[in-house]
Structures are given as structure tokens and as C-alpha cells.
mmCIF file of C-alpha atoms in Angstrom:
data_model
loop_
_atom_site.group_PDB
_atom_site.id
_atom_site.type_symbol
_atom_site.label_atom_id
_atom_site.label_comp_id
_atom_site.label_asym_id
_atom_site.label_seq_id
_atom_site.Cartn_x
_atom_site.Cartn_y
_atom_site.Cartn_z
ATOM 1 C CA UNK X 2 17.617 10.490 6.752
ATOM 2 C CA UNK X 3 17.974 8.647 3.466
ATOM 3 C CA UNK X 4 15.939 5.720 2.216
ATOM 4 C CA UNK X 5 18.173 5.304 -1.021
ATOM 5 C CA UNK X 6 16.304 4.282 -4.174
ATOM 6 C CA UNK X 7 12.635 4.174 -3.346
ATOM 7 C CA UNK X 8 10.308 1.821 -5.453
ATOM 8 C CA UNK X 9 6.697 3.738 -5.484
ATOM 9 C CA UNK X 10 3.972 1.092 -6.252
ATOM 10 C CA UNK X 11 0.543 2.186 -7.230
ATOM 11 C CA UNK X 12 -2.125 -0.850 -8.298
ATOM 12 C CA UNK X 13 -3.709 1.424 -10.731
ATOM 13 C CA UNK X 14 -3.289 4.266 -13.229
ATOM 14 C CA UNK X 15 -4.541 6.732 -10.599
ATOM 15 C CA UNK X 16 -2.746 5.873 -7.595
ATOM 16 C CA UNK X 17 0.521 6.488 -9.804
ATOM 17 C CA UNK X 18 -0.753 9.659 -12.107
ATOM 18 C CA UNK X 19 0.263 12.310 -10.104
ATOM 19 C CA UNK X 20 3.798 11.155 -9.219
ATOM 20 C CA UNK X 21 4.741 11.120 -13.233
ATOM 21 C CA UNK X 22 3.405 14.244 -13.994
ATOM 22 C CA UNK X 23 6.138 16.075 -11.287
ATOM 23 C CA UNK X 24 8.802 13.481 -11.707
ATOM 24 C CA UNK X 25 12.198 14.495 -13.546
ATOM 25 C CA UNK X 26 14.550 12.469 -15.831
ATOM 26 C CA UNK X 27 12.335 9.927 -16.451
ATOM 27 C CA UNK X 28 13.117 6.883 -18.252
ATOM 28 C CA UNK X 29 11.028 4.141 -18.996
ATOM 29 C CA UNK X 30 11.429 0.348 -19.522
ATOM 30 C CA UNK X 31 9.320 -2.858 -19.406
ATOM 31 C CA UNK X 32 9.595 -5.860 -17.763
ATOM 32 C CA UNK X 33 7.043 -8.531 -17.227
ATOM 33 C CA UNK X 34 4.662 -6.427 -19.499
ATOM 34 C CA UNK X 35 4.710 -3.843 -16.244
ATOM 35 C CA UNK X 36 5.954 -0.189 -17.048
ATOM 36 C CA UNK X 37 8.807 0.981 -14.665
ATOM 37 C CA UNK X 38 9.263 4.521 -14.515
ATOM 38 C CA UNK X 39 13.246 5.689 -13.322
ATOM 39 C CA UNK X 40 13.331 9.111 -12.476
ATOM 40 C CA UNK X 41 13.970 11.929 -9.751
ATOM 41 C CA UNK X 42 10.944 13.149 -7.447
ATOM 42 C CA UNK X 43 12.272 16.312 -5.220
ATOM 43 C CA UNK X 44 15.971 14.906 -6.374
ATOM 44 C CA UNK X 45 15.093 11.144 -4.629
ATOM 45 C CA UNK X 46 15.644 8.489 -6.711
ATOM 46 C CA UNK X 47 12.650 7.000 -7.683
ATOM 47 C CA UNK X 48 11.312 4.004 -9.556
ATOM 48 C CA UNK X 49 7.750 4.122 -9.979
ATOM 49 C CA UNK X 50 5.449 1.625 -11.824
ATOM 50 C CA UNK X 51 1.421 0.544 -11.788
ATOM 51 C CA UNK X 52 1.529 -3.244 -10.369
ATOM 52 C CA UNK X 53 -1.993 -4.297 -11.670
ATOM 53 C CA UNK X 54 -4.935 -5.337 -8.960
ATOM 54 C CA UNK X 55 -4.282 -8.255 -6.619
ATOM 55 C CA UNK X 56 -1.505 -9.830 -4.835
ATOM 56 C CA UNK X 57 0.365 -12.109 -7.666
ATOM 57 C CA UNK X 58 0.885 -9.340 -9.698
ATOM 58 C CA UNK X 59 2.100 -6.966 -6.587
ATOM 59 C CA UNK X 60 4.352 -9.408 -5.354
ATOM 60 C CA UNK X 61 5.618 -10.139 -8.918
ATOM 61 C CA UNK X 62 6.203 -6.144 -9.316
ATOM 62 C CA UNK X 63 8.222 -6.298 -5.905
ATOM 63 C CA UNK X 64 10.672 -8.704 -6.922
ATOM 64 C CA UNK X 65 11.399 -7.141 -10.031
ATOM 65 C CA UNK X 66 12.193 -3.667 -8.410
ATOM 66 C CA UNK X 67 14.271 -5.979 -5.948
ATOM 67 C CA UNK X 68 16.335 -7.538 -8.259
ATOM 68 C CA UNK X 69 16.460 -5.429 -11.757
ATOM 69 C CA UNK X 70 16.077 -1.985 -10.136
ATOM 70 C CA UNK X 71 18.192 -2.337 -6.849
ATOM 71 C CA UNK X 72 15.639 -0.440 -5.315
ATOM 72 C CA UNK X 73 16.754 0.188 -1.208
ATOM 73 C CA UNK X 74 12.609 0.401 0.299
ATOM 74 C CA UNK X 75 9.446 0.678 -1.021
ATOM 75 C CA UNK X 76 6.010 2.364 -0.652
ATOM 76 C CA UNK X 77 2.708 1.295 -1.370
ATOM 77 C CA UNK X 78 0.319 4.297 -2.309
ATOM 78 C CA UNK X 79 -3.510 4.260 -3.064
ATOM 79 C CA UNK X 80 -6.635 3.485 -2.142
ATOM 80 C CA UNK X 81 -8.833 0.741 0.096
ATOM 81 C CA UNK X 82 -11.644 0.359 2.018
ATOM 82 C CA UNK X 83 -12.081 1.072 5.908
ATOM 83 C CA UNK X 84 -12.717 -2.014 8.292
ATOM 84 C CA UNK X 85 -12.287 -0.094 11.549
ATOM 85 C CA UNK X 86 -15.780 1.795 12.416
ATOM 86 C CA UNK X 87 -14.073 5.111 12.929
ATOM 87 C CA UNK X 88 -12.578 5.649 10.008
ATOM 88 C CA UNK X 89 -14.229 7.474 7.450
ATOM 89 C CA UNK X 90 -14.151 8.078 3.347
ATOM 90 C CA UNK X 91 -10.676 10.416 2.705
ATOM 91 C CA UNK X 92 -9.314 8.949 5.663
ATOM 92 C CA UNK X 93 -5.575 7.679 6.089
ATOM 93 C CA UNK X 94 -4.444 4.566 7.402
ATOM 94 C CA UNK X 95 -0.837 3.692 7.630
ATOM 95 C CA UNK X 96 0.232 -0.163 7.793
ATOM 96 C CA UNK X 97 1.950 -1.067 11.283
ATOM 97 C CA UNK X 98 1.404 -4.521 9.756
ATOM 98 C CA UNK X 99 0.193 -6.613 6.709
ATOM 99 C CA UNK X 100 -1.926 -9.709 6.452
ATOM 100 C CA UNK X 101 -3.759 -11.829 3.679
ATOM 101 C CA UNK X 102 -7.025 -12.414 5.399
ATOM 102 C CA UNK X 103 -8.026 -14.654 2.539
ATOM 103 C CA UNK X 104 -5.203 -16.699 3.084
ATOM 104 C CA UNK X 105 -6.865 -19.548 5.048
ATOM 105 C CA UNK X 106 -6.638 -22.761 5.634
ATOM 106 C CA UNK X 107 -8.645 -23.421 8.985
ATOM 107 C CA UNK X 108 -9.546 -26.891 8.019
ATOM 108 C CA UNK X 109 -5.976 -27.983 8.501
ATOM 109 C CA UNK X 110 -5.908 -26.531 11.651
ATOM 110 C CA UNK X 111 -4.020 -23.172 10.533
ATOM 111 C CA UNK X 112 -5.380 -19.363 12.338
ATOM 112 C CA UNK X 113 -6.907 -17.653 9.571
ATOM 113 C CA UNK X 114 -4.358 -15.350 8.074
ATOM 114 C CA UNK X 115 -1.674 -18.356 8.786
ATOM 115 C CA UNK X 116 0.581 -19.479 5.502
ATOM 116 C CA UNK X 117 1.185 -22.744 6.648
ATOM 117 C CA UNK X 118 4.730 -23.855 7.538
ATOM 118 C CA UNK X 119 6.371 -20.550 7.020
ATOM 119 C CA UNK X 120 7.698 -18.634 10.149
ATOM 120 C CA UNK X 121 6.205 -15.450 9.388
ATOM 121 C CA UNK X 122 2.020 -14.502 8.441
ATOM 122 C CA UNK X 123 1.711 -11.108 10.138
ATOM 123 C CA UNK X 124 4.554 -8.489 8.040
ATOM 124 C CA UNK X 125 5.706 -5.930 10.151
ATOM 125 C CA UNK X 126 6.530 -2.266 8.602
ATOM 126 C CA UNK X 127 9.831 -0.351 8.692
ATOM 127 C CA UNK X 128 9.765 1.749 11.870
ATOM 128 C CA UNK X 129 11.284 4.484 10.163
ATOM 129 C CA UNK X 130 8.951 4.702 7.078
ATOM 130 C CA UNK X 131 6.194 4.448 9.251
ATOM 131 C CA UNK X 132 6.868 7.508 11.352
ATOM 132 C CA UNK X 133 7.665 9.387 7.869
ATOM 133 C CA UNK X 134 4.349 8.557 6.436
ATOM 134 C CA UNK X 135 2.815 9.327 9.800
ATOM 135 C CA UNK X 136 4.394 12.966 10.304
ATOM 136 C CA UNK X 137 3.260 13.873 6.594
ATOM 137 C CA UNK X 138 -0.496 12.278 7.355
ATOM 138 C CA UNK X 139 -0.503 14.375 10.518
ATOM 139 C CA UNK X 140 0.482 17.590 8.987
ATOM 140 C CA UNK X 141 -1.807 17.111 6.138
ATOM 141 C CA UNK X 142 -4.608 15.431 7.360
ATOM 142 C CA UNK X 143 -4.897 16.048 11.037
ATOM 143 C CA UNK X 144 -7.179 14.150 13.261
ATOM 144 C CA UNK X 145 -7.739 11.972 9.978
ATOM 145 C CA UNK X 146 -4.830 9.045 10.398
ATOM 146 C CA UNK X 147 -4.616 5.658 11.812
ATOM 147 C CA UNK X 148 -1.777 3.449 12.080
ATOM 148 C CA UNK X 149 -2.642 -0.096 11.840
ATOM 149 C CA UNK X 150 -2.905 -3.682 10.026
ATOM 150 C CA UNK X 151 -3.441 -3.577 6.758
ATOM 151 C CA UNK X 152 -5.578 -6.551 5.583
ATOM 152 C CA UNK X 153 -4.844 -7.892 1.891
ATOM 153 C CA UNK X 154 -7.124 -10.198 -0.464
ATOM 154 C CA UNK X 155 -7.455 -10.941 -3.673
ATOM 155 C CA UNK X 156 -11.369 -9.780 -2.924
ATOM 156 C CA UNK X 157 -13.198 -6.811 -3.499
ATOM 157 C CA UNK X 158 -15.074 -6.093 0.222
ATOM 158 C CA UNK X 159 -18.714 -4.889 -0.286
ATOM 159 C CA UNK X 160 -20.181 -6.651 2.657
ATOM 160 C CA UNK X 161 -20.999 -5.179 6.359
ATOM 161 C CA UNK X 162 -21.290 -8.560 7.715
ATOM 162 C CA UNK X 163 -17.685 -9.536 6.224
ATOM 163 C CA UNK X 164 -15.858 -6.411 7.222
ATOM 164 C CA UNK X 165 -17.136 -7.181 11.038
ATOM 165 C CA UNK X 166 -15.465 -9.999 10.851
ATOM 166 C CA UNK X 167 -12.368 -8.426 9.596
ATOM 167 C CA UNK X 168 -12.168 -6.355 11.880
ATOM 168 C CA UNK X 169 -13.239 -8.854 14.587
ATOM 169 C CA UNK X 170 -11.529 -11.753 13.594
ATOM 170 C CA UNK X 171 -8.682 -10.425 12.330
ATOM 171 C CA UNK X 172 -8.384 -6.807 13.933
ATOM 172 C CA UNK X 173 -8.281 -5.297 10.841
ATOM 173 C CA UNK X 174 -8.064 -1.585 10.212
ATOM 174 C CA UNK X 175 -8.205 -1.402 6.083
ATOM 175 C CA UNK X 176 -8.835 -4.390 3.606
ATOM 176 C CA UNK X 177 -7.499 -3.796 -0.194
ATOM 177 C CA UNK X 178 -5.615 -6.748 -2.379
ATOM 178 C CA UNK X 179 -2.296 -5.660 -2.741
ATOM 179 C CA UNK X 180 -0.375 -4.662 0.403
ATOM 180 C CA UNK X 181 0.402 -7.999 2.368
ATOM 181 C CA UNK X 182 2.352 -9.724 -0.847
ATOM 182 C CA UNK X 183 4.387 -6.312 -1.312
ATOM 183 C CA UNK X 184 5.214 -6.758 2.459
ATOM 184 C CA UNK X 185 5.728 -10.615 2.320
ATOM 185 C CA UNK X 186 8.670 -10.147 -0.855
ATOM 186 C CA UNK X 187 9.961 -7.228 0.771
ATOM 187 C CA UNK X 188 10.465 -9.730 4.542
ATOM 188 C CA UNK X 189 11.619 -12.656 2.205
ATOM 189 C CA UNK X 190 14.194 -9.768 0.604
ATOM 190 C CA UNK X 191 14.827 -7.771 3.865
ATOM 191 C CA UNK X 192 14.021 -4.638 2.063
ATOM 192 C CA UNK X 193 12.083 -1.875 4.679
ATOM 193 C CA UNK X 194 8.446 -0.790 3.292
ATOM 194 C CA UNK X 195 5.028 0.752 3.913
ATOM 195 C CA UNK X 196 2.013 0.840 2.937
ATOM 196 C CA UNK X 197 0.081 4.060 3.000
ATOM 197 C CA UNK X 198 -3.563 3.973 1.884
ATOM 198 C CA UNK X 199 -6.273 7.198 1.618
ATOM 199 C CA UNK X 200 -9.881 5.227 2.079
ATOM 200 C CA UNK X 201 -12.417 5.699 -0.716
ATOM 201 C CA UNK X 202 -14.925 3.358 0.403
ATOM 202 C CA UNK X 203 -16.387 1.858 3.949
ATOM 203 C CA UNK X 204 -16.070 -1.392 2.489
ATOM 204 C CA UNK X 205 -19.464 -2.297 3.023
ATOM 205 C CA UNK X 206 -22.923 -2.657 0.837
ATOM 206 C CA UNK X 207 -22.054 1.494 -0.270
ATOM 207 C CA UNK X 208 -18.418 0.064 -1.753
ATOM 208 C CA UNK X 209 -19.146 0.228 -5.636
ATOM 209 C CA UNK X 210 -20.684 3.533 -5.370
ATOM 210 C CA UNK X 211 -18.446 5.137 -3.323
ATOM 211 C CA UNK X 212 -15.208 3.385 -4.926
ATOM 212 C CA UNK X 213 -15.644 5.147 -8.266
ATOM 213 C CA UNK X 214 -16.783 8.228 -6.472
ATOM 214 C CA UNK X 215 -13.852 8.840 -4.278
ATOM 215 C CA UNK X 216 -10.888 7.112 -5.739
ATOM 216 C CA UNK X 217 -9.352 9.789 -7.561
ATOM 217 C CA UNK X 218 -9.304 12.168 -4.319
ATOM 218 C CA UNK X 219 -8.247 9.153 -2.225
ATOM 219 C CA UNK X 220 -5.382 8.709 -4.736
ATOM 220 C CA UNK X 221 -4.505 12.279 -4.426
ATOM 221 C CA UNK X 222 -4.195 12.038 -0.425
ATOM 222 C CA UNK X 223 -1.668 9.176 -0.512
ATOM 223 C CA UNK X 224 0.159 10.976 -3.302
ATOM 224 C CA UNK X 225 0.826 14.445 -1.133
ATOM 225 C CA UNK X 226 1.534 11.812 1.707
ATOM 226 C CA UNK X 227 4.151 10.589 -0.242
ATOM 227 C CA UNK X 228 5.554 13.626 -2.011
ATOM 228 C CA UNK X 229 5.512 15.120 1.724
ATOM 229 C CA UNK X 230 8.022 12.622 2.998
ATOM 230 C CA UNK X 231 9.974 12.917 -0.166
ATOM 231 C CA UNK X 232 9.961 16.914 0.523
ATOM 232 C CA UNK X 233 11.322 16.326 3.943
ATOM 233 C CA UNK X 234 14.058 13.750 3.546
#
């Protein structure tokens, strides 16, 4: 099974540390004032690069691997916080789905979650990827993986009463502020990708302790997630 060249996003330093320090060949170039990192992982071809926090600058980061690096799929690797109540700090959650949950515009009508006059809201991942990510999570972390919708805002969940409703409202399984614009620009593109996230917080009133706490081993999950499926092409 081949995925061709494989963009690796990370939104910060951390989530995108570990893959540089085994990749080979690398060369490096800028674009849009974002690093992009060419190189070989386990001989894949590989463009990696650090998007920035929050949906413009993911989906900005997207395009450009689209159309300047020719990349063939792409997988989203880091951190967020847990919505569904069994899921627990170091856990995995693997997106069957992506939505912006603070993309709403009830007042006109619209489901929350609904961009208005497009045919799509709800961004469904590549079957394929999905099982990949899903065979490494299980080997690794066993008993510790969830498949599920990934929820994406351009807000920073520290609230019990809003992740009920996340999870609620909008049957949510992870929130974090990236994942749903990578997944939008990869539909609008028809380029396959996944999003693969370790949790390092429960997304409630704990969140900025526990994000600083945990985000570095977090990181490190997704990263052997991803260097597992590479292994195993």
C-alpha cells in the first residue's frame, strides 16, 4: 500500500519535533512565513511543516502542500482535548469525521456545524488512512483508541458545561482548532487525510493544567502512531 508523498502537519513545535530529528535528506524552504521540511521518514516521502494554532492558518498550510509540494494525502498529528466521557488523558482518537463546531449560524436557520450554502459540513476521512492509523493505535496503545468525529474551533475548551454540549449536540469525540479546515481543503482538493490526535487534556475546568502537563507525551503518542504506519507501508 502506498500513500505517495505524505504532508505531516503538526500545529506546534512539539507535535512536529520528533519527526525531524529521524527524518533523512531534509531540505527546507519557506512559504507563507511557514517552514516546510522535504525529506525521507523510513524511505516515504515526506513533507513536514508546523501550521501555527487555529484553522486559517491550517487550512492555509494545506493548500500550500497541495499546490507547491504535490503532496498525494495528509496527516494531522498532535494533541486535543477529550469530549467523549470515556476517554482519558494519553488516549487516542482517530477522526472518522471532521467538523467546526464553532461554525454556526443558527439564527439563519443553519444546524450548528452547517457552512451555509456549501454541500458538504461534516468531512469524512480516507478509509484507508483510517484503518492505518487504527492498526498502529491498536498495537501501541491497546484498549486506549477511539475512532470518531473530530470537532474543530478556533477555541480553546476549558469548560465541563461546553464539552457536554459537544458531545451532546454535536456527538463529538475530541475538540482541538485545527483538524476540520485541514479536512475541508483536502474535500475541496480531493486529496485523502486523517487526523490522528493523543489527548492531553479532558477539556474541561482541569484543561490549562493538564495541557502543559501532558502535551509533550501526547505529542509523542501521535508521533509513534505515525512513524508506525510509515514502518508498515
Amino acid at each position: 500500500m502506498s500513500y505517495g508523498k505524505i504532508g505531516i502537519i503538526g500545529a506546534m513545535k512539539e507535535e512536529i519535533a520528533l519527526f525531524l530529528e529521524h527524518m533523512e535528506q531534509v531540505e527546507t524552504t519557506e512559504k507563507a512565513r511557514i517552514q516546510f521540511l522535504e525529506g525521507l521518514l523510513h524511505n516515504q516521502r515526506i513533507v513536514l511543516c508546523k501550521s501555527g494554532v487555529g484553522k486559517v492558518n491550517a487550512a492555509v498550510t494545506t493548500q500550500i502542500l497541495i499546490d507547491t509540494y504535490g503532496v498525494d494525502s495528509i496527516i494531522f498529528t498532535g494533541v486535543a482535548g477529550a469530549v467523549h466521557p470515556d476517554l482519558n488523558v494519553g488516549d487516542i482518537v482517530i477522526s472518522s469525521e471532521l467538523m467546526q463546531h464553532d461554525m454556526d449560524v443558527t439564527a439563519l436557520g443553519f444546524p450548528r456545524g452547517t457552512i451555509p450554502y456549501e454541500e458538504v459540513s461534516l468531512f469524512v476521512s480516507d478509509e484507508r488512512l483510517k484503518q492505518a492509523a487504527l492498526d498502529a493505535s491498536n498495537e501501541l496503545f491497546p484498549g486506549q483508541v477511539q475512532v470518531g468525529r473530530v470537532l474543530s474551533g478556533d477555541q480553546f475548551i476549558a469548560s465541563r458545561d461546553t464539552v457536554a454540549k459537544l458531545y451532546s449536540e454535536l456527538q463529538g469525540t475530541c475538540t482541538e482548532m485545527e483538524g476540520a479546515a485541514v479536512a475541508q481543503v483536502c474535500a475541496m482538493n480531493s486529496i485523502p487525510q486523517v487526523v490522528i490526535r493523543s489527548m492531553s487534556d479532558k477539556a474541561d475546568g482541569s484543561a490549562e493544567v493538564n495541557f502543559a502537563q501532558f502535551t509533550l507525551q501526547a505529542s509523542e503518542n501521535s508521533y509513534r502512531i505515525v512513524d508506525h504506519m510509515l514502518k508498515h507501508l
